[in-house]
Amino acid sequence: MTTTLTLTDQQRPDGTPVLVAEGEIDMSNVGEFRAAVDRAAGAGAGRLVVDLTAVDYLDSAGLAALFAHADRLELIAPPLLGPVLTVSGLADLATVHMA
């Protein structure tokens, strides 16, 4: 069974791509999430913003999709995901803002 995940592509006024995720990111839908992150990353040469404020769960498969772009990634995350981002090491490689 696929877990509910909604992905929306947006863009900041300066052209920075923003991917907004809502729901849960796990093995059942990571292919869709990875494709959306890759697509958003290809939309610009600079930063990639991923808004996770409406994400309730992020497993290791979702983290792996983010690690692929960690060098240019800006994450906006809820406090719930803070420990996962820190323990995984992603918070050391990417810019993380807690919302």
Short mmCIF file of N, CA and C in Angstrom, two decimals:
data_model
loop_
_atom_site.label_atom_id
_atom_site.label_comp_id
_atom_site.label_asym_id
_atom_site.label_seq_id
_atom_site.Cartn_x
_atom_site.Cartn_y
_atom_site.Cartn_z
N MET A 1 0.84 -1.17 0.00
CA MET A 1 0.00 0.00 0.00
C MET A 1 0.89 1.25 0.00
N THR A 2 0.61 2.18 -0.87
CA THR A 2 1.37 3.42 -0.96
C THR A 2 0.89 4.42 0.07
N THR A 3 1.83 5.01 0.79
CA THR A 3 1.52 6.04 1.78
C THR A 3 1.20 7.34 1.06
N THR A 4 0.29 8.13 1.62
CA THR A 4 -0.12 9.39 1.01
C THR A 4 1.01 10.41 1.03
N LEU A 5 1.30 10.95 -0.15
CA LEU A 5 2.32 11.98 -0.31
C LEU A 5 1.88 12.92 -1.42
N THR A 6 1.87 14.21 -1.13
CA THR A 6 1.57 15.23 -2.12
C THR A 6 2.82 16.05 -2.35
N LEU A 7 3.19 16.25 -3.62
CA LEU A 7 4.38 17.00 -3.98
C LEU A 7 3.97 18.15 -4.91
N THR A 8 4.44 19.34 -4.59
CA THR A 8 4.10 20.53 -5.37
C THR A 8 5.38 21.27 -5.72
N ASP A 9 5.55 21.55 -7.00
CA ASP A 9 6.69 22.35 -7.46
C ASP A 9 6.31 23.82 -7.42
N GLN A 10 7.19 24.62 -6.81
CA GLN A 10 7.00 26.06 -6.76
C GLN A 10 8.32 26.73 -7.13
N GLN A 11 8.32 28.04 -7.11
CA GLN A 11 9.52 28.78 -7.42
C GLN A 11 9.51 30.09 -6.64
N ARG A 12 10.66 30.41 -6.03
CA ARG A 12 10.78 31.70 -5.34
C ARG A 12 10.89 32.79 -6.39
N PRO A 13 10.63 34.05 -5.99
CA PRO A 13 10.74 35.16 -6.94
C PRO A 13 12.10 35.25 -7.63
N ASP A 14 13.17 34.80 -6.95
CA ASP A 14 14.51 34.85 -7.55
C ASP A 14 14.79 33.67 -8.48
N GLY A 15 13.79 32.79 -8.66
CA GLY A 15 13.95 31.65 -9.56
C GLY A 15 14.36 30.36 -8.88
N THR A 16 14.65 30.39 -7.59
CA THR A 16 15.05 29.19 -6.86
C THR A 16 13.90 28.19 -6.84
N PRO A 17 14.16 26.95 -7.28
CA PRO A 17 13.10 25.94 -7.24
C PRO A 17 12.78 25.52 -5.80
N VAL A 18 11.51 25.31 -5.54
CA VAL A 18 11.03 24.88 -4.23
C VAL A 18 10.13 23.66 -4.45
N LEU A 19 10.44 22.58 -3.72
CA LEU A 19 9.59 21.39 -3.73
C LEU A 19 8.91 21.31 -2.38
N VAL A 20 7.58 21.33 -2.38
CA VAL A 20 6.81 21.24 -1.14
C VAL A 20 6.24 19.83 -1.04
N ALA A 21 6.55 19.18 0.08
CA ALA A 21 6.07 17.81 0.31
C ALA A 21 5.09 17.83 1.48
N GLU A 22 4.05 17.00 1.37
CA GLU A 22 3.05 16.90 2.42
C GLU A 22 2.64 15.44 2.58
N GLY A 23 2.72 14.94 3.81
CA GLY A 23 2.34 13.56 4.08
C GLY A 23 3.50 12.79 4.68
N GLU A 24 3.70 11.57 4.21
CA GLU A 24 4.77 10.71 4.70
C GLU A 24 5.65 10.28 3.53
N ILE A 25 6.96 10.23 3.78
CA ILE A 25 7.92 9.80 2.76
C ILE A 25 8.55 8.51 3.25
N ASP A 26 8.27 7.42 2.54
CA ASP A 26 8.79 6.11 2.94
C ASP A 26 9.04 5.25 1.70
N MET A 27 9.37 4.00 1.92
CA MET A 27 9.70 3.09 0.81
C MET A 27 8.58 2.97 -0.21
N SER A 28 7.34 3.16 0.22
CA SER A 28 6.21 2.96 -0.70
C SER A 28 6.10 4.07 -1.74
N ASN A 29 6.65 5.25 -1.44
CA ASN A 29 6.51 6.37 -2.38
C ASN A 29 7.82 7.09 -2.67
N VAL A 30 8.94 6.51 -2.25
CA VAL A 30 10.22 7.19 -2.41
C VAL A 30 10.59 7.40 -3.88
N GLY A 31 10.14 6.54 -4.77
CA GLY A 31 10.42 6.72 -6.19
C GLY A 31 9.83 8.03 -6.70
N GLU A 32 8.60 8.29 -6.30
CA GLU A 32 7.93 9.54 -6.68
C GLU A 32 8.66 10.74 -6.07
N PHE A 33 9.05 10.60 -4.79
CA PHE A 33 9.75 11.69 -4.10
C PHE A 33 11.12 11.94 -4.75
N ARG A 34 11.86 10.88 -5.00
CA ARG A 34 13.19 11.02 -5.62
C ARG A 34 13.08 11.69 -7.00
N ALA A 35 12.11 11.29 -7.79
CA ALA A 35 11.92 11.88 -9.11
C ALA A 35 11.59 13.38 -8.99
N ALA A 36 10.78 13.74 -8.01
CA ALA A 36 10.42 15.15 -7.83
C ALA A 36 11.63 15.96 -7.36
N VAL A 37 12.44 15.41 -6.47
CA VAL A 37 13.64 16.11 -6.01
C VAL A 37 14.61 16.27 -7.17
N ASP A 38 14.81 15.21 -7.94
CA ASP A 38 15.72 15.28 -9.10
C ASP A 38 15.23 16.31 -10.12
N ARG A 39 13.92 16.32 -10.37
CA ARG A 39 13.33 17.27 -11.32
C ARG A 39 13.53 18.71 -10.83
N ALA A 40 13.27 18.94 -9.55
CA ALA A 40 13.43 20.28 -8.98
C ALA A 40 14.90 20.70 -8.99
N ALA A 41 15.78 19.76 -8.74
CA ALA A 41 17.22 20.06 -8.76
C ALA A 41 17.67 20.43 -10.17
N GLY A 42 17.07 19.84 -11.16
CA GLY A 42 17.42 20.14 -12.55
C GLY A 42 16.83 21.44 -13.05
N ALA A 43 15.91 22.01 -12.27
CA ALA A 43 15.23 23.24 -12.70
C ALA A 43 16.09 24.49 -12.47
N GLY A 44 17.15 24.37 -11.71
CA GLY A 44 18.00 25.53 -11.44
C GLY A 44 19.41 25.10 -11.13
N ALA A 45 20.35 26.01 -11.33
CA ALA A 45 21.75 25.68 -11.11
C ALA A 45 22.19 25.96 -9.69
N GLY A 46 21.39 26.72 -8.93
CA GLY A 46 21.78 27.10 -7.58
C GLY A 46 21.14 26.23 -6.52
N ARG A 47 20.62 26.88 -5.50
CA ARG A 47 20.01 26.20 -4.36
C ARG A 47 18.74 25.46 -4.78
N LEU A 48 18.47 24.42 -4.03
CA LEU A 48 17.21 23.69 -4.15
C LEU A 48 16.56 23.71 -2.78
N VAL A 49 15.36 24.23 -2.67
CA VAL A 49 14.64 24.28 -1.41
C VAL A 49 13.63 23.15 -1.38
N VAL A 50 13.66 22.38 -0.31
CA VAL A 50 12.66 21.33 -0.10
C VAL A 50 11.94 21.67 1.21
N ASP A 51 10.66 21.94 1.09
CA ASP A 51 9.83 22.30 2.23
C ASP A 51 9.17 21.04 2.77
N LEU A 52 9.61 20.62 3.96
CA LEU A 52 9.11 19.42 4.60
C LEU A 52 8.21 19.73 5.79
N THR A 53 7.75 20.98 5.91
CA THR A 53 7.00 21.37 7.11
C THR A 53 5.72 20.56 7.30
N ALA A 54 5.15 20.02 6.24
CA ALA A 54 3.92 19.24 6.35
C ALA A 54 4.19 17.74 6.24
N VAL A 55 5.45 17.33 6.44
CA VAL A 55 5.81 15.91 6.40
C VAL A 55 5.79 15.36 7.82
N ASP A 56 5.05 14.26 8.00
CA ASP A 56 4.90 13.65 9.32
C ASP A 56 5.89 12.52 9.56
N TYR A 57 6.48 12.00 8.49
CA TYR A 57 7.38 10.86 8.63
C TYR A 57 8.36 10.86 7.45
N LEU A 58 9.63 10.61 7.74
CA LEU A 58 10.67 10.55 6.73
C LEU A 58 11.59 9.39 7.08
N ASP A 59 11.61 8.36 6.23
CA ASP A 59 12.46 7.21 6.53
C ASP A 59 13.79 7.31 5.79
N SER A 60 14.61 6.29 5.93
CA SER A 60 15.96 6.31 5.34
C SER A 60 15.94 6.39 3.82
N ALA A 61 14.93 5.87 3.18
CA ALA A 61 14.83 5.97 1.73
C ALA A 61 14.64 7.42 1.31
N GLY A 62 13.81 8.14 2.04
CA GLY A 62 13.60 9.56 1.77
C GLY A 62 14.86 10.37 2.04
N LEU A 63 15.57 10.02 3.11
CA LEU A 63 16.84 10.69 3.40
C LEU A 63 17.84 10.48 2.27
N ALA A 64 17.91 9.27 1.75
CA ALA A 64 18.85 8.98 0.66
C ALA A 64 18.56 9.85 -0.56
N ALA A 65 17.30 10.08 -0.85
CA ALA A 65 16.93 10.94 -1.98
C ALA A 65 17.42 12.37 -1.75
N LEU A 66 17.41 12.82 -0.51
CA LEU A 66 17.87 14.16 -0.18
C LEU A 66 19.40 14.24 -0.19
N PHE A 67 20.07 13.19 0.30
CA PHE A 67 21.53 13.17 0.35
C PHE A 67 22.14 13.37 -1.04
N ALA A 68 21.46 12.92 -2.06
CA ALA A 68 21.98 13.03 -3.43
C ALA A 68 22.20 14.48 -3.84
N HIS A 69 21.52 15.42 -3.17
CA HIS A 69 21.62 16.84 -3.52
C HIS A 69 22.04 17.68 -2.32
N ALA A 70 22.63 17.07 -1.31
CA ALA A 70 22.92 17.74 -0.04
C ALA A 70 23.77 18.99 -0.20
N ASP A 71 24.68 19.00 -1.16
CA ASP A 71 25.60 20.13 -1.31
C ASP A 71 24.90 21.43 -1.71
N ARG A 72 23.71 21.36 -2.25
CA ARG A 72 22.98 22.57 -2.64
C ARG A 72 21.58 22.65 -2.05
N LEU A 73 21.33 21.83 -1.06
CA LEU A 73 20.00 21.67 -0.50
C LEU A 73 19.74 22.62 0.66
N GLU A 74 18.56 23.22 0.64
CA GLU A 74 18.05 24.00 1.75
C GLU A 74 16.74 23.35 2.18
N LEU A 75 16.71 22.84 3.41
CA LEU A 75 15.53 22.15 3.92
C LEU A 75 14.79 23.05 4.90
N ILE A 76 13.49 23.05 4.78
CA ILE A 76 12.63 23.70 5.77
C ILE A 76 11.85 22.55 6.40
N ALA A 77 12.10 22.33 7.70
CA ALA A 77 11.56 21.13 8.33
C ALA A 77 10.88 21.45 9.66
N PRO A 78 9.91 20.62 10.04
CA PRO A 78 9.28 20.78 11.34
C PRO A 78 10.21 20.22 12.43
N PRO A 79 10.05 20.65 13.67
CA PRO A 79 10.88 20.13 14.75
C PRO A 79 10.85 18.61 14.87
N LEU A 80 9.75 18.00 14.48
CA LEU A 80 9.62 16.54 14.52
C LEU A 80 10.73 15.85 13.73
N LEU A 81 11.15 16.44 12.61
CA LEU A 81 12.17 15.82 11.77
C LEU A 81 13.59 16.21 12.16
N GLY A 82 13.74 17.17 13.06
CA GLY A 82 15.07 17.62 13.47
C GLY A 82 16.01 16.50 13.89
N PRO A 83 15.59 15.62 14.79
CA PRO A 83 16.49 14.54 15.21
C PRO A 83 16.89 13.61 14.06
N VAL A 84 15.98 13.32 13.16
CA VAL A 84 16.29 12.44 12.02
C VAL A 84 17.34 13.09 11.12
N LEU A 85 17.18 14.38 10.85
CA LEU A 85 18.12 15.09 9.99
C LEU A 85 19.49 15.21 10.65
N THR A 86 19.50 15.36 11.98
CA THR A 86 20.76 15.48 12.72
C THR A 86 21.49 14.15 12.81
N VAL A 87 20.80 13.12 13.25
CA VAL A 87 21.42 11.80 13.43
C VAL A 87 21.91 11.23 12.10
N SER A 88 21.19 11.49 11.03
CA SER A 88 21.59 10.97 9.72
C SER A 88 22.82 11.69 9.17
N GLY A 89 23.11 12.89 9.70
CA GLY A 89 24.23 13.68 9.20
C GLY A 89 23.84 14.66 8.11
N LEU A 90 22.61 14.60 7.66
CA LEU A 90 22.16 15.49 6.59
C LEU A 90 22.19 16.95 7.05
N ALA A 91 21.91 17.19 8.32
CA ALA A 91 21.93 18.56 8.85
C ALA A 91 23.33 19.16 8.80
N ASP A 92 24.36 18.33 8.77
CA ASP A 92 25.74 18.82 8.66
C ASP A 92 26.11 19.17 7.24
N LEU A 93 25.42 18.60 6.26
CA LEU A 93 25.77 18.79 4.85
C LEU A 93 24.88 19.80 4.14
N ALA A 94 23.66 19.95 4.61
CA ALA A 94 22.68 20.82 3.97
C ALA A 94 22.31 21.95 4.94
N THR A 95 21.73 23.00 4.40
CA THR A 95 21.20 24.07 5.24
C THR A 95 19.82 23.64 5.71
N VAL A 96 19.60 23.70 7.02
CA VAL A 96 18.33 23.27 7.59
C VAL A 96 17.73 24.41 8.39
N HIS A 97 16.48 24.72 8.12
CA HIS A 97 15.72 25.72 8.88
C HIS A 97 14.55 24.99 9.54
N MET A 98 14.42 25.13 10.85
CA MET A 98 13.28 24.53 11.54
C MET A 98 12.11 25.51 11.51
N ALA A 99 10.97 25.01 11.08
CA ALA A 99 9.77 25.86 10.97
C ALA A 99 8.87 25.68 12.17
#
